[in-house]
PDB file of C-alpha atoms and ligand atoms in Angstrom:
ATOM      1  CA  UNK A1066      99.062 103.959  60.752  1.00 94.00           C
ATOM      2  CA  UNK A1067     100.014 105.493  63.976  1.00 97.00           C
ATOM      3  CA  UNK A1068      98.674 108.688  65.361  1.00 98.00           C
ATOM      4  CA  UNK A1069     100.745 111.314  67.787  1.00 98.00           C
ATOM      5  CA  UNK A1070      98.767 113.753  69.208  1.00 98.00           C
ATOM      6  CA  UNK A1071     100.474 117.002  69.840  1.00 97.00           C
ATOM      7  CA  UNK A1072      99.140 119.363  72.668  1.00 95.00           C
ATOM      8  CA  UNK A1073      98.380 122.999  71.285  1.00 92.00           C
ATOM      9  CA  UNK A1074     100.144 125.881  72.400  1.00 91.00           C
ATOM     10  CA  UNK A1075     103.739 126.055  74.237  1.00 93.00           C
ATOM     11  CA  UNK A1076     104.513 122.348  73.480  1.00 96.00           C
ATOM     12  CA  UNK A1077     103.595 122.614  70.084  1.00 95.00           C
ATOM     13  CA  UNK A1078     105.876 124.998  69.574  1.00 94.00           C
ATOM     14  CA  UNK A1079     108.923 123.070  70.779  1.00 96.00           C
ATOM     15  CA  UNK A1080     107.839 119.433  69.220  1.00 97.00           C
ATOM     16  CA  UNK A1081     107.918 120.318  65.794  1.00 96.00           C
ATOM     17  CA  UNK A1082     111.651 120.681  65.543  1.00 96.00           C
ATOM     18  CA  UNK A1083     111.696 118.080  67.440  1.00 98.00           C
ATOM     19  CA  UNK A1084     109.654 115.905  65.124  1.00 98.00           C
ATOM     20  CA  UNK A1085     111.805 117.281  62.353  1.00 97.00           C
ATOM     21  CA  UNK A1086     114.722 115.943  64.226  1.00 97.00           C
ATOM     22  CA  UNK A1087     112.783 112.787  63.989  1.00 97.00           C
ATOM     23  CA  UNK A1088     112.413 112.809  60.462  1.00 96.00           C
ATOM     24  CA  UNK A1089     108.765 113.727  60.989  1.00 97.00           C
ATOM     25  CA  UNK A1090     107.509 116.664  58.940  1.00 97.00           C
ATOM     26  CA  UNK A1091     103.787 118.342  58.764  1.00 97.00           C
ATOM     27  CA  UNK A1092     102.706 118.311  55.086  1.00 96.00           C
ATOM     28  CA  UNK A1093     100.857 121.870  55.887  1.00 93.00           C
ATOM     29  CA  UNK A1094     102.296 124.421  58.919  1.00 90.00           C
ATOM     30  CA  UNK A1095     100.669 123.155  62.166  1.00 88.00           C
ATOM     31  CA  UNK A1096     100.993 127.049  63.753  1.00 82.00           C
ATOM     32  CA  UNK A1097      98.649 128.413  60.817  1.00 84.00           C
ATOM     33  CA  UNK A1098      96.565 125.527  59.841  1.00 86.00           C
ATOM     34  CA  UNK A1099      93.097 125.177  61.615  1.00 86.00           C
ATOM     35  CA  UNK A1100      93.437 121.805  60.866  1.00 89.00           C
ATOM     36  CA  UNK A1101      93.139 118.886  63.136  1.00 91.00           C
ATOM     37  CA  UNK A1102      94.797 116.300  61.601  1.00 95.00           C
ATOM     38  CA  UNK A1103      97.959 116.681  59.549  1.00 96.00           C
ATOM     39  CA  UNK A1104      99.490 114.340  57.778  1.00 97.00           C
ATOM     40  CA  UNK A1105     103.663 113.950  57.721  1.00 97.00           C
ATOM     41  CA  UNK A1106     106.491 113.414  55.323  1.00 97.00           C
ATOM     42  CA  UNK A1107     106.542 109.841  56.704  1.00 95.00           C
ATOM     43  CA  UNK A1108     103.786 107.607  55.129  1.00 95.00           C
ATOM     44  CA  UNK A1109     102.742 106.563  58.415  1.00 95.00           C
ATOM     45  CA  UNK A1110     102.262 109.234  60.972  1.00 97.00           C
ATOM     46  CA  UNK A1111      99.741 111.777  61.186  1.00 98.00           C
ATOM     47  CA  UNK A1112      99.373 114.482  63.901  1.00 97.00           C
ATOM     48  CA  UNK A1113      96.928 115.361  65.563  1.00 97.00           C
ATOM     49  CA  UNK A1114      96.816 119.027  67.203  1.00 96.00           C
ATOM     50  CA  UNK A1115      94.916 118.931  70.260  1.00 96.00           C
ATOM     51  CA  UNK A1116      94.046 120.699  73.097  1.00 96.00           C
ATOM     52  CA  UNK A1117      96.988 120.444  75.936  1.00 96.00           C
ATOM     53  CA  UNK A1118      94.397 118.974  78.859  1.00 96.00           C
ATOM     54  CA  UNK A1119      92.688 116.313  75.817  1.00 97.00           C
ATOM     55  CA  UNK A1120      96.413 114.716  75.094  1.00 98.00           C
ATOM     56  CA  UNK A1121      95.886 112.405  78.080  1.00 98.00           C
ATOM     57  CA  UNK A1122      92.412 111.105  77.380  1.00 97.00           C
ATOM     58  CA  UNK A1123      92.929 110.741  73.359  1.00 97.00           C
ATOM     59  CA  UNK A1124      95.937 108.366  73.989  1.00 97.00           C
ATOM     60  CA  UNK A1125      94.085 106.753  76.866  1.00 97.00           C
ATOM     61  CA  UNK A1126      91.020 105.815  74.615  1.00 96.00           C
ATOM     62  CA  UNK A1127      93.361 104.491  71.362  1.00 95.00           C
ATOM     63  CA  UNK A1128      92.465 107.679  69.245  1.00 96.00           C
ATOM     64  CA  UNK A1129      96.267 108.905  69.512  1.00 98.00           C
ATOM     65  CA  UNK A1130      98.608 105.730  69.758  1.00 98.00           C
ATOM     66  CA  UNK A1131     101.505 108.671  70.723  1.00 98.00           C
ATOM     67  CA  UNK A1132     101.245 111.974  72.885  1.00 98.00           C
ATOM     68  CA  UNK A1133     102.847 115.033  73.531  1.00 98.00           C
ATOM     69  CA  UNK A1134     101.860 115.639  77.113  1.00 98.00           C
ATOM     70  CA  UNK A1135     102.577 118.606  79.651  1.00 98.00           C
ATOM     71  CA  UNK A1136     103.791 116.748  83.108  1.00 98.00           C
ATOM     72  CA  UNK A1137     101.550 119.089  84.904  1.00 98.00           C
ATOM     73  CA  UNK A1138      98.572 117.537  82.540  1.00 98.00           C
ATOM     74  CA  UNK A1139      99.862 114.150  83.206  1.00 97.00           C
ATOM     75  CA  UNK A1140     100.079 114.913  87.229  1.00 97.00           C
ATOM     76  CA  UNK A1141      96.240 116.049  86.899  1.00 97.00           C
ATOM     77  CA  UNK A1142      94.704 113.326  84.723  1.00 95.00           C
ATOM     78  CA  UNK A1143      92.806 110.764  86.548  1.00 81.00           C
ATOM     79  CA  UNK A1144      92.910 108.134  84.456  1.00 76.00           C
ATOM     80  CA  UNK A1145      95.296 105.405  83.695  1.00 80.00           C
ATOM     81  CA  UNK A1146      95.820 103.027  80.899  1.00 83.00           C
ATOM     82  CA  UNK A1147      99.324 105.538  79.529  1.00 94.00           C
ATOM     83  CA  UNK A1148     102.840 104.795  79.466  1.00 96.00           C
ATOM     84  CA  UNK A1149     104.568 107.360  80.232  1.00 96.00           C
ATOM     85  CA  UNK A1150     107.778 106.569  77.724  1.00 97.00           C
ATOM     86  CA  UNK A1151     110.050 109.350  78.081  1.00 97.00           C
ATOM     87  CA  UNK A1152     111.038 113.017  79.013  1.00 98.00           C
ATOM     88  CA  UNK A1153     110.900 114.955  75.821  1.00 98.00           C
ATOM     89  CA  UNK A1154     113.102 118.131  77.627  1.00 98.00           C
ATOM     90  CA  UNK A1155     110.827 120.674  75.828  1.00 98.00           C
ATOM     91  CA  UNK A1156     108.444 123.143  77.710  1.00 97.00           C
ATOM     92  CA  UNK A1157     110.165 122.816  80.456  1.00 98.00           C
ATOM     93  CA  UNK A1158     108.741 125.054  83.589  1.00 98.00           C
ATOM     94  CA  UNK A1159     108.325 124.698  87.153  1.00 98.00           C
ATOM     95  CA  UNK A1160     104.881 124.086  89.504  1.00 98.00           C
ATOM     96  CA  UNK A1161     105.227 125.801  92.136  1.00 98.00           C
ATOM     97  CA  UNK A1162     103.327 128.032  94.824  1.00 97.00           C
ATOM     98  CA  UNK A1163     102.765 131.924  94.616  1.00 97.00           C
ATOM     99  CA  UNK A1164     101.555 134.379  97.324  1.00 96.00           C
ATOM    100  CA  UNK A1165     101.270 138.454  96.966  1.00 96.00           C
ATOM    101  CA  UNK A1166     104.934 139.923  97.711  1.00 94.00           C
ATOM    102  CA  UNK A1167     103.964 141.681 101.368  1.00 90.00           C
ATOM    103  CA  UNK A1168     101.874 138.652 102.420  1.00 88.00           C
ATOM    104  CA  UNK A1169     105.289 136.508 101.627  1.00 88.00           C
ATOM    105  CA  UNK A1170     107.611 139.377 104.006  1.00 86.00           C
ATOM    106  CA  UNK A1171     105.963 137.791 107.472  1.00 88.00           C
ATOM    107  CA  UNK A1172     104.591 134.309 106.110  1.00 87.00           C
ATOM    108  CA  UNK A1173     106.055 131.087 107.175  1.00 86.00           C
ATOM    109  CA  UNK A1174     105.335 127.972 105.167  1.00 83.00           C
ATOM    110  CA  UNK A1175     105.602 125.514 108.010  1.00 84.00           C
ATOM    111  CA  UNK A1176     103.085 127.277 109.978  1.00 86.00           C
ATOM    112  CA  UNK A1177     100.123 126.751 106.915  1.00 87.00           C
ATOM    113  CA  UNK A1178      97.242 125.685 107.896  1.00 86.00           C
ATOM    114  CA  UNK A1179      93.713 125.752 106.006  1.00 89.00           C
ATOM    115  CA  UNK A1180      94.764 127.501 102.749  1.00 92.00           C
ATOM    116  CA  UNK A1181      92.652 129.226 100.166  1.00 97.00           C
ATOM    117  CA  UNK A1182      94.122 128.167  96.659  1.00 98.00           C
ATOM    118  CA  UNK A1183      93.355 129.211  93.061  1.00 98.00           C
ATOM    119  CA  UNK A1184      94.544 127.180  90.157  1.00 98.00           C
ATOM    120  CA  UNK A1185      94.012 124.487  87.221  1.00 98.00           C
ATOM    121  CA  UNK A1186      96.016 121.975  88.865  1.00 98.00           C
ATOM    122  CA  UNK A1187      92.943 121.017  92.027  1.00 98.00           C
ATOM    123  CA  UNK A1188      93.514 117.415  91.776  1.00 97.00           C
ATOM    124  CA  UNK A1189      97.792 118.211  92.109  1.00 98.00           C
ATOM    125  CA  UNK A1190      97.065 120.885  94.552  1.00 98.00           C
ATOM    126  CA  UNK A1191      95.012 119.059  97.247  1.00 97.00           C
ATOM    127  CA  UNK A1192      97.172 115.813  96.777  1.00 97.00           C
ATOM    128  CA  UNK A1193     100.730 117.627  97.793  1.00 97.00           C
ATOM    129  CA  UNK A1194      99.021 119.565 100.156  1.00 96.00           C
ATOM    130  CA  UNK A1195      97.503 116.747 102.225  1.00 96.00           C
ATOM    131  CA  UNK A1196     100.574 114.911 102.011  1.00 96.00           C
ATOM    132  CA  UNK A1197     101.955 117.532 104.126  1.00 93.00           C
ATOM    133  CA  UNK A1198      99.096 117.317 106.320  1.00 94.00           C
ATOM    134  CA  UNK A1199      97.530 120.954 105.216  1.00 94.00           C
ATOM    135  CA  UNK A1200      94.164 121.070 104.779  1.00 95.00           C
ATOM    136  CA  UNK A1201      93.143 123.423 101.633  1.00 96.00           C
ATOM    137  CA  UNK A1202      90.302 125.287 100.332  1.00 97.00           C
ATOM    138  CA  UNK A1203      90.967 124.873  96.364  1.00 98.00           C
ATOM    139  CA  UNK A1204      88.870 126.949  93.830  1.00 98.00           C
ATOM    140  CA  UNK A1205      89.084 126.004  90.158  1.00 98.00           C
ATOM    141  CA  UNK A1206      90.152 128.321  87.825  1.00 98.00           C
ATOM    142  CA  UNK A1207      90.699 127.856  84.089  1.00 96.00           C
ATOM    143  CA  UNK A1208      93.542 130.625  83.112  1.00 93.00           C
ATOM    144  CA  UNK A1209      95.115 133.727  84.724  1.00 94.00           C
ATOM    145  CA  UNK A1210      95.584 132.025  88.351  1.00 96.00           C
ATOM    146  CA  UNK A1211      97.682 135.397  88.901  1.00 96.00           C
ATOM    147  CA  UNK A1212      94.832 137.544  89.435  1.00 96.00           C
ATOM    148  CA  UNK A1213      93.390 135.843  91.970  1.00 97.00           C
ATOM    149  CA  UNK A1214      95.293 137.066  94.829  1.00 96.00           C
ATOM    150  CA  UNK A1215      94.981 140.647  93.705  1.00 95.00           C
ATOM    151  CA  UNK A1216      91.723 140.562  94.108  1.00 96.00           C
ATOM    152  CA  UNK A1217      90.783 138.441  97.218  1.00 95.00           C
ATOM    153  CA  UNK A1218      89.345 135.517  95.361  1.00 97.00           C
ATOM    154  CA  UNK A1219      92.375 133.247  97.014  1.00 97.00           C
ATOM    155  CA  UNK A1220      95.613 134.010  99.444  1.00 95.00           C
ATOM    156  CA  UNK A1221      97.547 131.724  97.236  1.00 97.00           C
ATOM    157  CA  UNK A1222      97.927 130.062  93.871  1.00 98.00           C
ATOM    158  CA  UNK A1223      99.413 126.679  92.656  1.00 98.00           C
ATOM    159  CA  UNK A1224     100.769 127.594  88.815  1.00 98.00           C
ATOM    160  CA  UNK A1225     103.191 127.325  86.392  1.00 98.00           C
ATOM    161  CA  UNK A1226     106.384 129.810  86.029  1.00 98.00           C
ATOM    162  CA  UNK A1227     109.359 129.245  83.794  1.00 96.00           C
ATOM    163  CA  UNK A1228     110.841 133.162  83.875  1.00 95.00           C
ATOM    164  CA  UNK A1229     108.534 134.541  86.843  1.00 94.00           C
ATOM    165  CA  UNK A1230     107.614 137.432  84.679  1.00 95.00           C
ATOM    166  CA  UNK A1231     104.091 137.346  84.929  1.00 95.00           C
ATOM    167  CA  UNK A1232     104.250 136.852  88.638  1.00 96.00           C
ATOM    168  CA  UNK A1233     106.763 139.250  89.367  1.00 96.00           C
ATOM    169  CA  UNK A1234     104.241 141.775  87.026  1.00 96.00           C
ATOM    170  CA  UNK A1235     101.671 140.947  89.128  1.00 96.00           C
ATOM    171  CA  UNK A1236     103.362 141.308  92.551  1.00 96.00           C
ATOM    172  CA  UNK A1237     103.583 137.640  93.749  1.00 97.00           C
ATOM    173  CA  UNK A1238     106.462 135.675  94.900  1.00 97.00           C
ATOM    174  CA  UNK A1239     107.111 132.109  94.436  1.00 96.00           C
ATOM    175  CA  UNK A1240     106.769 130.615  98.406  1.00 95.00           C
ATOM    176  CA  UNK A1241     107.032 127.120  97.190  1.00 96.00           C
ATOM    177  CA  UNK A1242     108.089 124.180  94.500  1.00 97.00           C
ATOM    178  CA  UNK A1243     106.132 121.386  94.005  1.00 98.00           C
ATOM    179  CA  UNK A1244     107.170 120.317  90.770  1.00 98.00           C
ATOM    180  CA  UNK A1245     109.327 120.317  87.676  1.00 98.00           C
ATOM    181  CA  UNK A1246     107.319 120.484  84.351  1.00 98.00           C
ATOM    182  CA  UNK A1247     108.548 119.427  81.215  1.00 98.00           C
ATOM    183  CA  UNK A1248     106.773 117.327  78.323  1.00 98.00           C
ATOM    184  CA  UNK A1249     106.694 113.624  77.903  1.00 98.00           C
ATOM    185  CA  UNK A1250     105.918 111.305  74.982  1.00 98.00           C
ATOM    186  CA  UNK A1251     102.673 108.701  76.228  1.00 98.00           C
ATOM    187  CA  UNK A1252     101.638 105.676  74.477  1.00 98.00           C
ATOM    188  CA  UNK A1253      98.681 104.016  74.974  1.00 97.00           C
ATOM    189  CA  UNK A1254      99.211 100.218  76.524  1.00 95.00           C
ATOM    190  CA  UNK A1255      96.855  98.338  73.792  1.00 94.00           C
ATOM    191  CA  UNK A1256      99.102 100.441  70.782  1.00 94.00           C
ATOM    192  CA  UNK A1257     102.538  99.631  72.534  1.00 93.00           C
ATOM    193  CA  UNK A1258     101.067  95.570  72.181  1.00 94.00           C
ATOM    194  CA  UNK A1259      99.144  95.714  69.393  1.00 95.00           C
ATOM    195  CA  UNK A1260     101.667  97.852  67.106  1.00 96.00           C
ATOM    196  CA  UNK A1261     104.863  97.109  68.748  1.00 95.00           C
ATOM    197  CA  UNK A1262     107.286  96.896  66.108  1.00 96.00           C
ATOM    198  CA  UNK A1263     106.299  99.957  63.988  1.00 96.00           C
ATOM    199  CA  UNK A1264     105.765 101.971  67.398  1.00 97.00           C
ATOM    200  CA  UNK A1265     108.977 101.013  68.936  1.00 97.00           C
ATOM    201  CA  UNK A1266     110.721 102.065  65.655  1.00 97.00           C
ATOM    202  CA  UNK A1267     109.327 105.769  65.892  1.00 97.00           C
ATOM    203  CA  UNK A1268     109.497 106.040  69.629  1.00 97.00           C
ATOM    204  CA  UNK A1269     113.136 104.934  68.899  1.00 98.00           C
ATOM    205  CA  UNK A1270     113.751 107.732  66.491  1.00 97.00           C
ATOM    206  CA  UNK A1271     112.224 110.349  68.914  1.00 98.00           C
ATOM    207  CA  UNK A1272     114.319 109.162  71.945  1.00 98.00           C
ATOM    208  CA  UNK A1273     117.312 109.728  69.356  1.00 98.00           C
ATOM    209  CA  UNK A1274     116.218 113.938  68.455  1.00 98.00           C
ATOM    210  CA  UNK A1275     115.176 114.258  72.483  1.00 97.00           C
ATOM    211  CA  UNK A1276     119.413 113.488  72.790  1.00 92.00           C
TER     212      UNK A1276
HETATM  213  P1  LIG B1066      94.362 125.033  77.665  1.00 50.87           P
HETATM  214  O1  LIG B1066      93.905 125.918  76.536  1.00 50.87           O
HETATM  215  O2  LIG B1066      94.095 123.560  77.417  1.00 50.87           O
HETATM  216  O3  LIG B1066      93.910 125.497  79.024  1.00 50.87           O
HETATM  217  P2  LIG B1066      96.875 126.307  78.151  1.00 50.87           P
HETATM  218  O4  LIG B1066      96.258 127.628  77.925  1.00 50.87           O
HETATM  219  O5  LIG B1066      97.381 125.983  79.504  1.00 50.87           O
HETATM  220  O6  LIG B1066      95.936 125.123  77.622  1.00 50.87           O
HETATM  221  P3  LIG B1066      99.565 126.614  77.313  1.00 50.87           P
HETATM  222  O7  LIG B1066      99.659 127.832  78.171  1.00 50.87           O
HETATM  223  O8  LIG B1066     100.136 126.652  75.950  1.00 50.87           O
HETATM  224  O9  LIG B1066      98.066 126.167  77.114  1.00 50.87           O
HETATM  225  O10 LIG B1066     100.182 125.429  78.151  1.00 50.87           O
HETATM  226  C1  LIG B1066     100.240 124.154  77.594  1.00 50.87           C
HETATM  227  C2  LIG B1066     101.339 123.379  78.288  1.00 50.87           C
HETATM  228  O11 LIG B1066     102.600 124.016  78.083  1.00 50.87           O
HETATM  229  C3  LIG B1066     101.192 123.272  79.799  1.00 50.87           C
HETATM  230  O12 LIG B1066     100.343 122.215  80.161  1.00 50.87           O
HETATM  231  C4  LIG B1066     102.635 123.066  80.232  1.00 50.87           C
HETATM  232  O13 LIG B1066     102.989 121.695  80.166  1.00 50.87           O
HETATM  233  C5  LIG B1066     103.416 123.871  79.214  1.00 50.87           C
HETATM  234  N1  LIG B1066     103.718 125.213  79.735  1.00 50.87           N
HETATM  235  C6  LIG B1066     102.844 126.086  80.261  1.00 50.87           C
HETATM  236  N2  LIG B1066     103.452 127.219  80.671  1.00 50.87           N
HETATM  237  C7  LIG B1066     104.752 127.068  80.383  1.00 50.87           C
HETATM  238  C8  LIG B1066     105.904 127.900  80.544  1.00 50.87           C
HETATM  239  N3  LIG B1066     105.849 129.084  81.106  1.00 50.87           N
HETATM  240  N4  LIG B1066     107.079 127.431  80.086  1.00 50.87           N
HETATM  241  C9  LIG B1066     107.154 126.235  79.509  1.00 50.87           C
HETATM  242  N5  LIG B1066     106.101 125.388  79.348  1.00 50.87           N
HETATM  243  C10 LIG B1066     104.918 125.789  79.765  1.00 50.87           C
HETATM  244 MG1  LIG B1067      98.070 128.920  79.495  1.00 50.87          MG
END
């Protein structure tokens, strides 16, 4: 039996037909079902639907042999113990840097120096920041990152954008990229041993629907 977990959400969205491509299809309609695990119309797959943050830590434990994983996820998780097999070209979206529109008219990025940052990504945020030698005050947020500028809990954030809708909305400008998002397929490393033939087969067929 091999297990994929699937990250809820965006990705979700965009793997299915991709699994379909695969020959991989949900017995019940992942979108609508408040089920957790689903099996498929090949004898041995299931899915499991998963929150998009867990993907990384139910593949690294065994519990998923397979995962769906957001890059940005991927960037943040701490552990190892993953291959990271291939880009699956779905939810693809950028990482980047956001500041309030007038603070952006008469701000210079390569004069930063101790900035105050809201986002999800902290881990992500202080690593590409003190590469550059910035120091950064980072405050943890769980959703929204947009607001925080508006209302003075941070000068900048570090979030996602794929259209710039919602930060355009919200009067923010992207100031810089840090890093292409898109979703890749994982495998855990005692799986891709212990179940290599059946595992390459499927990972096989998925690299074929990703073309
Ligand atoms: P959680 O509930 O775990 O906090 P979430 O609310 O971030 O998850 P989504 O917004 O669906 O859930 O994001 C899940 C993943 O989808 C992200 O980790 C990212 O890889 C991808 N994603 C997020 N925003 C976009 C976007 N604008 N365009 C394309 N892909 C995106
Ligand atoms: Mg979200």
């Amino acid at each position: 039996m091999l297990n994929i977990a699937l990250s809820k959400g965006r990705i979700l969205e965009e793997s299915l037909p991709l699994l379909a491509r695969a020959g991989i299809d949900p017995v019940e309609n992942l979108v609508f079902s408040r089920k957790l695990v689903v099996a498929t119309s090949h004898p041995d797959v299931k899915l499991i639907v998963i929150r998009a943050s867990d993907v990384p830590t139910y593949v690294r434990y065994g519990a998923a042999d397979l995962g769906f994983a957001g890059k940005d996820v991927l960037m943040e998780y701490d552990g190892d113990g993953l291959y990271e097999l291939l880009d699956l070209n779905i939810a693809r979206c950028r990482l980047i840097v956001a500041e309030p529109n007038q603070h952006a008219a008469r701000d210079d990025p390569r004069r930063w120096a101790r900035l105050r940052i809201a986002t999800k990504y902290v881990e992500t945020t202080q690593r590409h920041f003190a590469a550059k030698g910035i120091q950064t005050d980072v405050i943890k947020l769980y959703g929204s990152m947009e607001l925080a500028p508006l209302v003075g809990l941070s000068d900048r954030i570090v979030d996602l954008v794929n259209t710039g809708k919602t930060l355009k909305a919200n009067g923010l400008v992207e100031v810089e990229h840090i890093a292409d998002i898109s979703a890749w397929l994982v495998a855990n490393r005692a799986s891709a041993k212990m179940k290599h033939k059946p595992l390459k087969a499927l990972v096989e067929k998925i690299r074929q629907a990703v073309r």
